[in-house]
PDB file of C-alpha atoms in Angstrom:
ATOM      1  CA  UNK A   1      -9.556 -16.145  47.539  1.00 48.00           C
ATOM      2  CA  UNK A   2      -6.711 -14.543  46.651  1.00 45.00           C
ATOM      3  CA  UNK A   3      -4.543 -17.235  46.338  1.00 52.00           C
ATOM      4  CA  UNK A   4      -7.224 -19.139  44.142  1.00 47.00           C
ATOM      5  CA  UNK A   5      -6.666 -16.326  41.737  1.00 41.00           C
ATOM      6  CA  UNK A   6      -3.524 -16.092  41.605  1.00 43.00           C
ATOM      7  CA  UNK A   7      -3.296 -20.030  40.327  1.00 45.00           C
ATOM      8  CA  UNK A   8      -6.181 -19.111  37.922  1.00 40.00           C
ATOM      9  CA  UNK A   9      -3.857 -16.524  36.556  1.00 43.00           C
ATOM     10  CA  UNK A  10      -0.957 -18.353  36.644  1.00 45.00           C
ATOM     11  CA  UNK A  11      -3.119 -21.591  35.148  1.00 42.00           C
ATOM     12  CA  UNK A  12      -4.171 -19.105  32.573  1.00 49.00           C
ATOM     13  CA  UNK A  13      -0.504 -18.269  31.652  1.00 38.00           C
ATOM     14  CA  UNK A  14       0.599 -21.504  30.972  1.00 44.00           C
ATOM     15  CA  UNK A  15      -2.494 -22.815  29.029  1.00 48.00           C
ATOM     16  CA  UNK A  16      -1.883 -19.495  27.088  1.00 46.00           C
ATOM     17  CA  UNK A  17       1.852 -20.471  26.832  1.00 46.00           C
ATOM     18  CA  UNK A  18       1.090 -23.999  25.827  1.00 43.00           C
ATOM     19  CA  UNK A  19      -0.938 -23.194  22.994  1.00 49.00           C
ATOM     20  CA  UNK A  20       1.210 -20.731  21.298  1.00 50.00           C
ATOM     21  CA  UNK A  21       3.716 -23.740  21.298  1.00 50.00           C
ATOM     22  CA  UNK A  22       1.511 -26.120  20.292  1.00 77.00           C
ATOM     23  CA  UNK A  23       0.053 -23.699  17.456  1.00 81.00           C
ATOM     24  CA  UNK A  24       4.041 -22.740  16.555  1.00 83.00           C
ATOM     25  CA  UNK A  25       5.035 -26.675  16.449  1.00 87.00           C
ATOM     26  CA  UNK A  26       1.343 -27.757  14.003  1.00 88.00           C
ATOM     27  CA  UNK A  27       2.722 -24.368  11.730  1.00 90.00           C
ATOM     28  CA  UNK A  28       6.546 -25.828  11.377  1.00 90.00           C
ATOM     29  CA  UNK A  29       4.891 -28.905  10.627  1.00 93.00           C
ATOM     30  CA  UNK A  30       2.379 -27.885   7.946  1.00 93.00           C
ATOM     31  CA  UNK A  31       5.139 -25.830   6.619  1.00 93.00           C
ATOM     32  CA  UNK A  32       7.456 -29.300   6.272  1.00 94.00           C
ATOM     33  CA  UNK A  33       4.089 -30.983   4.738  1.00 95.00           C
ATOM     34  CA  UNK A  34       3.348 -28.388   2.130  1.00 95.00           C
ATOM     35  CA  UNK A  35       6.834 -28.620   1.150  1.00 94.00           C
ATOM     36  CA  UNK A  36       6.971 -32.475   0.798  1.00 95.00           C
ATOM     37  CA  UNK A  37       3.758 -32.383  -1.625  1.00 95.00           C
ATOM     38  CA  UNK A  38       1.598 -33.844   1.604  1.00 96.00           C
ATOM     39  CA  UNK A  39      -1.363 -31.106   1.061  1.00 97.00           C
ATOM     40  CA  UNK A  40      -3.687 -32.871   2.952  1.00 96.00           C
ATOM     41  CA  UNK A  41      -1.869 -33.369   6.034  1.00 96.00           C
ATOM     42  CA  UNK A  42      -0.800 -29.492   5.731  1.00 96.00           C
ATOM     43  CA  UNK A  43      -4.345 -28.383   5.481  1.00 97.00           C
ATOM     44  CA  UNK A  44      -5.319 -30.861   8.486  1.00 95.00           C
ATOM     45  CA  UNK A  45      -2.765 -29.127  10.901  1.00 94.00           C
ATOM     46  CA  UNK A  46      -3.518 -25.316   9.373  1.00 95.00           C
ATOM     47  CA  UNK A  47      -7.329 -26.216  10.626  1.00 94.00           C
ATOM     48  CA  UNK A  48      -6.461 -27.531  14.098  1.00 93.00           C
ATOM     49  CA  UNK A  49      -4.773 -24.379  14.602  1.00 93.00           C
ATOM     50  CA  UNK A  50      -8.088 -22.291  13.637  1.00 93.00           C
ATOM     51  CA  UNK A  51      -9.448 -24.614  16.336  1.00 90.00           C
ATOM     52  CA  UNK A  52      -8.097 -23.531  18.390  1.00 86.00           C
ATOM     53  CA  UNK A  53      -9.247 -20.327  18.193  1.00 86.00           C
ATOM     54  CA  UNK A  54      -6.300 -18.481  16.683  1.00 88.00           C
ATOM     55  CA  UNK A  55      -6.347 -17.044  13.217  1.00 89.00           C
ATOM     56  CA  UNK A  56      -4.401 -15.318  10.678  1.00 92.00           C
ATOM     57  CA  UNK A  57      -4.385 -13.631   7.191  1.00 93.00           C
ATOM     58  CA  UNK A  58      -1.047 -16.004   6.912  1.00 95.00           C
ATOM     59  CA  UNK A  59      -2.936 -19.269   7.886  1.00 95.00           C
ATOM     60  CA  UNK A  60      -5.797 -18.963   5.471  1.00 97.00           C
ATOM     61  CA  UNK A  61      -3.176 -17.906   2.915  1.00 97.00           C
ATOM     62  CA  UNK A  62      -1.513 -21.053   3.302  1.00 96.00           C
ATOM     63  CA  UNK A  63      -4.761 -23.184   3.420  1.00 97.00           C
ATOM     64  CA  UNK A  64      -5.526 -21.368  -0.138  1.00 98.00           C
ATOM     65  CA  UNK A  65      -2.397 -22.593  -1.287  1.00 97.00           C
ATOM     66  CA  UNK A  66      -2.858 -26.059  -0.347  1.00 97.00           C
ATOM     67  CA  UNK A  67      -6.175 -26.657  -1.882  1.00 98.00           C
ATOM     68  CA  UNK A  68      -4.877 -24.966  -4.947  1.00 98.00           C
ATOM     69  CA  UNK A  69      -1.802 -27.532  -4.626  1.00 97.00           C
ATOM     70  CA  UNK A  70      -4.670 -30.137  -4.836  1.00 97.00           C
ATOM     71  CA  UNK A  71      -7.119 -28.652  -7.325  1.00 96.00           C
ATOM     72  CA  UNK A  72     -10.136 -27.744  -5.528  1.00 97.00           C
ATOM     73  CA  UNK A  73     -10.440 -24.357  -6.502  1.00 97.00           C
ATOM     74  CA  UNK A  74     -13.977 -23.622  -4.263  1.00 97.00           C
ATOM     75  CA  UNK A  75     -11.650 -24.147  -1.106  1.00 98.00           C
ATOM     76  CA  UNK A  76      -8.871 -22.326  -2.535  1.00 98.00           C
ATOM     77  CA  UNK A  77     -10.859 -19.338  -3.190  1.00 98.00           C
ATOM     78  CA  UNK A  78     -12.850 -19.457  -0.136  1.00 98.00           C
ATOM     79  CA  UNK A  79      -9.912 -19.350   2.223  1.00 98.00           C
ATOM     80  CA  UNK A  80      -8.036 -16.581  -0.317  1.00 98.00           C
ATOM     81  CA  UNK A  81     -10.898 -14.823   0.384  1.00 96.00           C
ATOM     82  CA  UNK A  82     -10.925 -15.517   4.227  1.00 95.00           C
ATOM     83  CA  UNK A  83      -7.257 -14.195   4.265  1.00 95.00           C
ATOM     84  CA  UNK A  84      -8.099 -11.306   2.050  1.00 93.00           C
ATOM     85  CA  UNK A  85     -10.706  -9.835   4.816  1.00 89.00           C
ATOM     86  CA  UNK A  86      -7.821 -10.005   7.262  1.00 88.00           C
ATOM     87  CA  UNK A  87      -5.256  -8.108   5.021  1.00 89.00           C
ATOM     88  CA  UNK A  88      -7.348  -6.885   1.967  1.00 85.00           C
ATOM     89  CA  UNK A  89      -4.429  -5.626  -0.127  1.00 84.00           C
ATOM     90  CA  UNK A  90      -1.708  -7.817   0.664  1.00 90.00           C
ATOM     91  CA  UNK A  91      -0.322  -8.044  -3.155  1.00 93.00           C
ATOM     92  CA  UNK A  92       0.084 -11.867  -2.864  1.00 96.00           C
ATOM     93  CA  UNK A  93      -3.344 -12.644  -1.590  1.00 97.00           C
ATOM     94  CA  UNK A  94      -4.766 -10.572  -4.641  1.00 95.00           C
ATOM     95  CA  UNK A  95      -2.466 -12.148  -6.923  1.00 97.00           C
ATOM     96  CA  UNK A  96      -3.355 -16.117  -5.916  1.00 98.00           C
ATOM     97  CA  UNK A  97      -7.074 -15.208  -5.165  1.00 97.00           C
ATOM     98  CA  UNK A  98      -7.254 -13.860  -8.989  1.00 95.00           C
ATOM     99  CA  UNK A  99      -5.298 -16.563 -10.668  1.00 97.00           C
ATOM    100  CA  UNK A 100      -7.783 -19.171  -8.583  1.00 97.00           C
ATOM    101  CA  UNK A 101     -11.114 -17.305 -10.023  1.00 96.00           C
ATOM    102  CA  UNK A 102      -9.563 -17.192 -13.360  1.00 94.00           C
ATOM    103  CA  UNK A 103      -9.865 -21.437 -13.586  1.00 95.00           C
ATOM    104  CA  UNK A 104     -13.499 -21.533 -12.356  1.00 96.00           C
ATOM    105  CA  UNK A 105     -15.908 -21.580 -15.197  1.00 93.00           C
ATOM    106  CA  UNK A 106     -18.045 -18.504 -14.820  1.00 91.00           C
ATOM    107  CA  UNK A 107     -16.538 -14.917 -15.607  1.00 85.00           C
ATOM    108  CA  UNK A 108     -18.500 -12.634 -14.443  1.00 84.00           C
ATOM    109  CA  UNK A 109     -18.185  -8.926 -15.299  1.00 79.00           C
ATOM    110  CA  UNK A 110     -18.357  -6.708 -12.774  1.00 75.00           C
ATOM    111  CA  UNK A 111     -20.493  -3.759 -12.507  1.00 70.00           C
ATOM    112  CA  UNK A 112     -18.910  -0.790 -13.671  1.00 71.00           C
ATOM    113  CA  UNK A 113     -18.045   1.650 -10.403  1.00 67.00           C
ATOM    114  CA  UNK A 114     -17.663   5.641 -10.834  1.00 77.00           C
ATOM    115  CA  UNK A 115     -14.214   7.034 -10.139  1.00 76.00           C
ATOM    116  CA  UNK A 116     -14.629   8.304  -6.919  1.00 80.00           C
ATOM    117  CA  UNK A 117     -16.208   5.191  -5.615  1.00 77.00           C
ATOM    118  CA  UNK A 118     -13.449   2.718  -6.709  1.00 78.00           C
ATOM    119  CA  UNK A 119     -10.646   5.569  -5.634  1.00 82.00           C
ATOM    120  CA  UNK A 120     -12.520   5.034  -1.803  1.00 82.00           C
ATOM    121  CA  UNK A 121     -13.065   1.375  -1.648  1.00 78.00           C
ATOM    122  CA  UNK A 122      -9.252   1.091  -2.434  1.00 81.00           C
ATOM    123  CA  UNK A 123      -8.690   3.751   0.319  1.00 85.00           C
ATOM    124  CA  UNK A 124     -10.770   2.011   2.803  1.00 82.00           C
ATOM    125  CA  UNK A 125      -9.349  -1.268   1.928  1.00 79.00           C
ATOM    126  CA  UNK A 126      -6.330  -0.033   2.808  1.00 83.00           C
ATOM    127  CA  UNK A 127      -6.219  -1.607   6.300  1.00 84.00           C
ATOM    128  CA  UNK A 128      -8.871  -4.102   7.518  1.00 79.00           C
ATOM    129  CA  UNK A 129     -10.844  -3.446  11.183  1.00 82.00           C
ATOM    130  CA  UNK A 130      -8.024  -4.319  13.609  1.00 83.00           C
ATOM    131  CA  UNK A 131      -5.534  -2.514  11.258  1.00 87.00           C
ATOM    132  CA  UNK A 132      -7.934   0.914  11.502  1.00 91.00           C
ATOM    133  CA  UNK A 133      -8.668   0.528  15.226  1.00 91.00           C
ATOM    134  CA  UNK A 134      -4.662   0.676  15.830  1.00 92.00           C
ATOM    135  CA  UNK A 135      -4.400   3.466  14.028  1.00 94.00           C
ATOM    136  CA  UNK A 136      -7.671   5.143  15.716  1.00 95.00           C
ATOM    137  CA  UNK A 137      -5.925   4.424  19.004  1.00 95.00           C
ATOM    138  CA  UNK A 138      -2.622   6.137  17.788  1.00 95.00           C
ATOM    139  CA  UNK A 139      -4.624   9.196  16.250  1.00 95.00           C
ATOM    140  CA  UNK A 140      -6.146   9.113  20.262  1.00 95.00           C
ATOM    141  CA  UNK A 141      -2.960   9.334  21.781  1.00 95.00           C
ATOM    142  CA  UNK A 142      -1.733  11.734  19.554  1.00 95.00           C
ATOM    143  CA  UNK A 143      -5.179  14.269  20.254  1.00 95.00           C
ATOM    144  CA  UNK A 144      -4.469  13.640  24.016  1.00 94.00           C
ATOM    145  CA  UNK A 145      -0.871  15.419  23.476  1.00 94.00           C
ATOM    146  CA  UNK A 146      -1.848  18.311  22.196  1.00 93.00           C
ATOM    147  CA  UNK A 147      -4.802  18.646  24.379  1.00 93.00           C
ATOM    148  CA  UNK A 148      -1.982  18.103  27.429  1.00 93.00           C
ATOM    149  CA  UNK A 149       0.546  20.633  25.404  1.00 91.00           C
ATOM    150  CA  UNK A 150      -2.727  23.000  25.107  1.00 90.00           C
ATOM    151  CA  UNK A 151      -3.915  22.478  28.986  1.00 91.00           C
ATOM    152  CA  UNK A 152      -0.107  23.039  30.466  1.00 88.00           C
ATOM    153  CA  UNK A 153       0.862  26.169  28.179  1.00 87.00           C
ATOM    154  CA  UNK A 154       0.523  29.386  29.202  1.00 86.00           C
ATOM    155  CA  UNK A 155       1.491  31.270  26.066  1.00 90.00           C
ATOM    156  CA  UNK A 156      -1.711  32.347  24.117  1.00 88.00           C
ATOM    157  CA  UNK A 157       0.096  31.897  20.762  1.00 90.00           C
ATOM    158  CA  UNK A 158       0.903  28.171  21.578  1.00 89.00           C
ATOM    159  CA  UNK A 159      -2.332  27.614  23.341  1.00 90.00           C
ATOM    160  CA  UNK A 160      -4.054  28.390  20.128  1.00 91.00           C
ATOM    161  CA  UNK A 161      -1.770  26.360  17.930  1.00 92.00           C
ATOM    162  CA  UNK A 162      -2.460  23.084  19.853  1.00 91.00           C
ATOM    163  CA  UNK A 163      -5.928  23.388  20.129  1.00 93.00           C
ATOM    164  CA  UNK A 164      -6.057  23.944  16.481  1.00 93.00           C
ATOM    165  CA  UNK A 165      -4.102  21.096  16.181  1.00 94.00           C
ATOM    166  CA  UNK A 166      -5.903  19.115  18.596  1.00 93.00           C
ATOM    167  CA  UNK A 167      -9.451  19.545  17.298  1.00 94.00           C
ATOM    168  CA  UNK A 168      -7.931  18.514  13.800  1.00 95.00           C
ATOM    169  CA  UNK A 169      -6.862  15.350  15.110  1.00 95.00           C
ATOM    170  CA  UNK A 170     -10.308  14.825  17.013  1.00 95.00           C
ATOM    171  CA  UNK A 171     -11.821  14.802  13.860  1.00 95.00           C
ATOM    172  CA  UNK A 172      -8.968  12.938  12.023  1.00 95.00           C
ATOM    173  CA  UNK A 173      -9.822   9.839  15.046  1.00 96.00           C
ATOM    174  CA  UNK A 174     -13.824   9.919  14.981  1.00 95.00           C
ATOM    175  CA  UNK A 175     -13.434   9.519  11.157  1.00 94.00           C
ATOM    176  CA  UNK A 176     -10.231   6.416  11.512  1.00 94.00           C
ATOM    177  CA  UNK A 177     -13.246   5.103  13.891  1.00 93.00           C
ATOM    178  CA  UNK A 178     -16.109   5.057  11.671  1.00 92.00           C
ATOM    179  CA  UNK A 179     -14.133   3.432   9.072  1.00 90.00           C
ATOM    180  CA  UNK A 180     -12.830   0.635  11.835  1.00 89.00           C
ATOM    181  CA  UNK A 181     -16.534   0.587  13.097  1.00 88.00           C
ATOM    182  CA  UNK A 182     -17.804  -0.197   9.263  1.00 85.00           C
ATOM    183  CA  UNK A 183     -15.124  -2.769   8.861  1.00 82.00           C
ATOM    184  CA  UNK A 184     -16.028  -4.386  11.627  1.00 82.00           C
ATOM    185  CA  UNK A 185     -19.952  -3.998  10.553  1.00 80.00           C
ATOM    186  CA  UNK A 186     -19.362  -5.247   7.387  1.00 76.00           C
ATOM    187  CA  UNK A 187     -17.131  -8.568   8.458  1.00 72.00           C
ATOM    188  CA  UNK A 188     -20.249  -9.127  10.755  1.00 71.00           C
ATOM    189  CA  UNK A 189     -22.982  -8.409   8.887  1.00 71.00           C
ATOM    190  CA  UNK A 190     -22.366  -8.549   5.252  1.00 77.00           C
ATOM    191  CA  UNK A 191     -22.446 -12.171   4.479  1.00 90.00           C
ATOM    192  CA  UNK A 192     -20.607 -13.725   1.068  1.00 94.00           C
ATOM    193  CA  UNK A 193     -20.141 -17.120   0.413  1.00 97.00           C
ATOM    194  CA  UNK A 194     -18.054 -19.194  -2.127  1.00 97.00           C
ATOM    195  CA  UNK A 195     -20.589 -22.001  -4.760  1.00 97.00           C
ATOM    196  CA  UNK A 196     -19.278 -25.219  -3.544  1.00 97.00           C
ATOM    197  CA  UNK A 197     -21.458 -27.606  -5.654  1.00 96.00           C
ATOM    198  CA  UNK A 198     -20.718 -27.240  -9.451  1.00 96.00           C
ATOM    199  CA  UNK A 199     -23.718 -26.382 -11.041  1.00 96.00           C
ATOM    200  CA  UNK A 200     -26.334 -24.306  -9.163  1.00 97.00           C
ATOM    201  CA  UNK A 201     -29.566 -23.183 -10.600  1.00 97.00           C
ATOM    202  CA  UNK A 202     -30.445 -19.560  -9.237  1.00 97.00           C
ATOM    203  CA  UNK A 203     -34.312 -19.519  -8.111  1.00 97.00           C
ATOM    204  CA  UNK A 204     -36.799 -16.100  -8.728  1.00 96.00           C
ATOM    205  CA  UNK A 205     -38.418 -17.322  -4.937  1.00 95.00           C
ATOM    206  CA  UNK A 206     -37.174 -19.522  -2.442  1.00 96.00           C
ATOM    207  CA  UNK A 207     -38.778 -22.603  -3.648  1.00 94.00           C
ATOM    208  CA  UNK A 208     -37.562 -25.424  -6.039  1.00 92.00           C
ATOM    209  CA  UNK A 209     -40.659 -25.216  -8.179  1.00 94.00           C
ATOM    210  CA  UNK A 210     -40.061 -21.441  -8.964  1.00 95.00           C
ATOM    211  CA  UNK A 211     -38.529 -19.903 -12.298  1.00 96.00           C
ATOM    212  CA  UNK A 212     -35.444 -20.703 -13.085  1.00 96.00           C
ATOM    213  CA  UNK A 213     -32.997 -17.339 -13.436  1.00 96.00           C
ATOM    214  CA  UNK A 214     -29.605 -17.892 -14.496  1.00 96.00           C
ATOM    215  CA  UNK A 215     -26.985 -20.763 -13.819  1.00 96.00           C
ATOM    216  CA  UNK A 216     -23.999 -20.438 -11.783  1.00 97.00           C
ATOM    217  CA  UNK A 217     -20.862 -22.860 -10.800  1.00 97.00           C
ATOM    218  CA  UNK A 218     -18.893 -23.709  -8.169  1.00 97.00           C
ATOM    219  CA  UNK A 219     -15.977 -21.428  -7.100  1.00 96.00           C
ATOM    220  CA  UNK A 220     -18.410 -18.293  -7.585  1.00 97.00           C
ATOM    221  CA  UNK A 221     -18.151 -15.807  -4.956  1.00 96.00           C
ATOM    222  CA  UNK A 222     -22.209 -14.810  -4.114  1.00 96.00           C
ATOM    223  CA  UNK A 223     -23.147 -11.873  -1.667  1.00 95.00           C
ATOM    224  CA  UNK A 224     -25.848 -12.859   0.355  1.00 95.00           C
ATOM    225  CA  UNK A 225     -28.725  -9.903   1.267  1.00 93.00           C
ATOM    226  CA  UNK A 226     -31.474 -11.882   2.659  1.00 93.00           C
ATOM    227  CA  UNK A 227     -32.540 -15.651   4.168  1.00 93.00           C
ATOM    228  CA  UNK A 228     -35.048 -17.972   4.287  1.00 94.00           C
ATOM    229  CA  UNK A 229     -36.029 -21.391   5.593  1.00 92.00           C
ATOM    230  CA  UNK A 230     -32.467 -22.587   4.279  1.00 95.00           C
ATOM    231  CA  UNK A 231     -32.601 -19.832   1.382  1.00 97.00           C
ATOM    232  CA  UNK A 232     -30.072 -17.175   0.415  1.00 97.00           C
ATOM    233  CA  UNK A 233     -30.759 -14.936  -1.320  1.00 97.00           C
ATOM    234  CA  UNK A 234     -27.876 -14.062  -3.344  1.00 96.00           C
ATOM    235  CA  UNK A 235     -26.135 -11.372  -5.850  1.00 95.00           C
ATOM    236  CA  UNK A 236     -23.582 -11.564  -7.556  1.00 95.00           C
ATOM    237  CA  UNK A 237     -20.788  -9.522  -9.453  1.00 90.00           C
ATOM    238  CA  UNK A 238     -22.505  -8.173 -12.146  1.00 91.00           C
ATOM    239  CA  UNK A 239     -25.459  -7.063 -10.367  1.00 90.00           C
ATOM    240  CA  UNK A 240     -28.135 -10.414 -10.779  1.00 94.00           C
ATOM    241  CA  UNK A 241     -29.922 -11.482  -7.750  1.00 96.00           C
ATOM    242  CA  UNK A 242     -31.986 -14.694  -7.249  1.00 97.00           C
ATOM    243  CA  UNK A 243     -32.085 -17.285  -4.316  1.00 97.00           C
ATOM    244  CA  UNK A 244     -30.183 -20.418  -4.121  1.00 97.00           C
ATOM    245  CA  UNK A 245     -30.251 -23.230  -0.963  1.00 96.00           C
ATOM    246  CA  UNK A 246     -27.698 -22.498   1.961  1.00 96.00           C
ATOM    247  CA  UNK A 247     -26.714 -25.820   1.094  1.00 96.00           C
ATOM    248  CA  UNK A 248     -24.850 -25.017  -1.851  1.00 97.00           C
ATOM    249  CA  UNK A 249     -22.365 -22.698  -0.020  1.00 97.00           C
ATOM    250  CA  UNK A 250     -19.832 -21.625   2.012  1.00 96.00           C
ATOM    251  CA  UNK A 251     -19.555 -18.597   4.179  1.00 95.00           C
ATOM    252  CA  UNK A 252     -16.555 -16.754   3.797  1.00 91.00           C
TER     253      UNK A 252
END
């Protein structure tokens, strides 16, 4: 038994090996494709890559780019916005993903946001859920030290200094969590989706026969709060919510 294991590992190893070669030779390739004006073929080896099952803020970036390269701004802005959940304020991200949405055909305002609430959304955006679960892990390790420092010491003074110390960083790392925890909540559970045909008709009811709302076109980024029989139901920047088919989209 043991030495079955031991060749699983070992099997495991190389297949893990083998892929990050495989995955480094399709990027160097891609790279060389992009370069030469062959979009397509760059976009085809990005995707093999995401299949198999590695991903990266740097690889939807570069997808973005291609299918800007090429025109087809839905797929642009749906994998800007793929690589923007992975590293939500990486400047150069922002910058393509804004430049894309400013050549689709709808320009929709956004809802105006109070001060406080735009000064914590760019706070929280700060890092995405990986990047706040490393540093909840870090604040963890740091809590642990004083605790140890606390535990060990025998002078009063210092004992009360670390555990001062200790329960600020407690409460420092439950709050890192609950941001990591929401990030994670959100990517999960909050669903948007880019238009990908170019004129959609927004619905008041999840049938085709029902009132027509507003019109919107493709490249427009829709958050979806409810589903139904191939129905989203949808909202969008500046606040108006209908339902439009699944059809007509792609999940981000």
């Amino acid at each position: 038994m043991k030495r079955i294991l031991l060749i699983l590992f070992i099997l495991s190893l190389m297949h893990s090996g083998f892929a990050s070669v495989s995955n480094d030779t399709l990027i160097s390739k891609a790279v060389q494709q992009y370069n030469e004006g062959l979009y397509e073929n760059a976009i085809e080896n990005y995707k093999l890559i995401l299949e198999s099952g590695f991903e990266s803020s740097e690889i939807y970036y570069n997808i973005g780019n291609a299918h800007f390269k090429l025109n087809d701004l839905p797929s642009a802005i749906l994998f800007y916005e793929k690589a923007k959940k992975l590293k939500p304020n990486d400047k150069d991200i922002l910058y393509n993903l804004n430049v894309a949405n400013s050549r689709i055909i709808d320009n929709i305002e956004q809802v105006p946001e109070i001060f406080l609430k735009t000064w914590w959304n760019n706070f929280y955006n700060m890092f995405s859920a990986n990047g706040w679960a490393k540093i909840t892990i870090g604040l963890f390790i740091v809590f642990l030290l004083f605790v140890s420092i606390y535990i060990l010491s025998s002078n009063r003074f210092i004992k009360k200094l670390f555990f001062g110390i200790a329960v600020i960083f407690l409460f420092t790392t439950l709050f890192s969590f609950a941001l990591s925890y929401q990030k994670y909540y959100y990517s999960i559970e909050q669903k948007e989706a880019i238009v990908f045909q170019p004129t959609v008709t927004i619905k008041s009811s999840p049938n085709k026969n029902s009132v027509d709302l507003f019109v919107i076109h493709e490249g427009t980024k829709v958050y979806i709060t409810d589903e139904l029989d191939g129905w989203y139901e949808i909202r969008i920047a500046n606040g108006s919510v209908g339902w439009l088919l699944e059809s007509t989209t792609k999940l981000i």
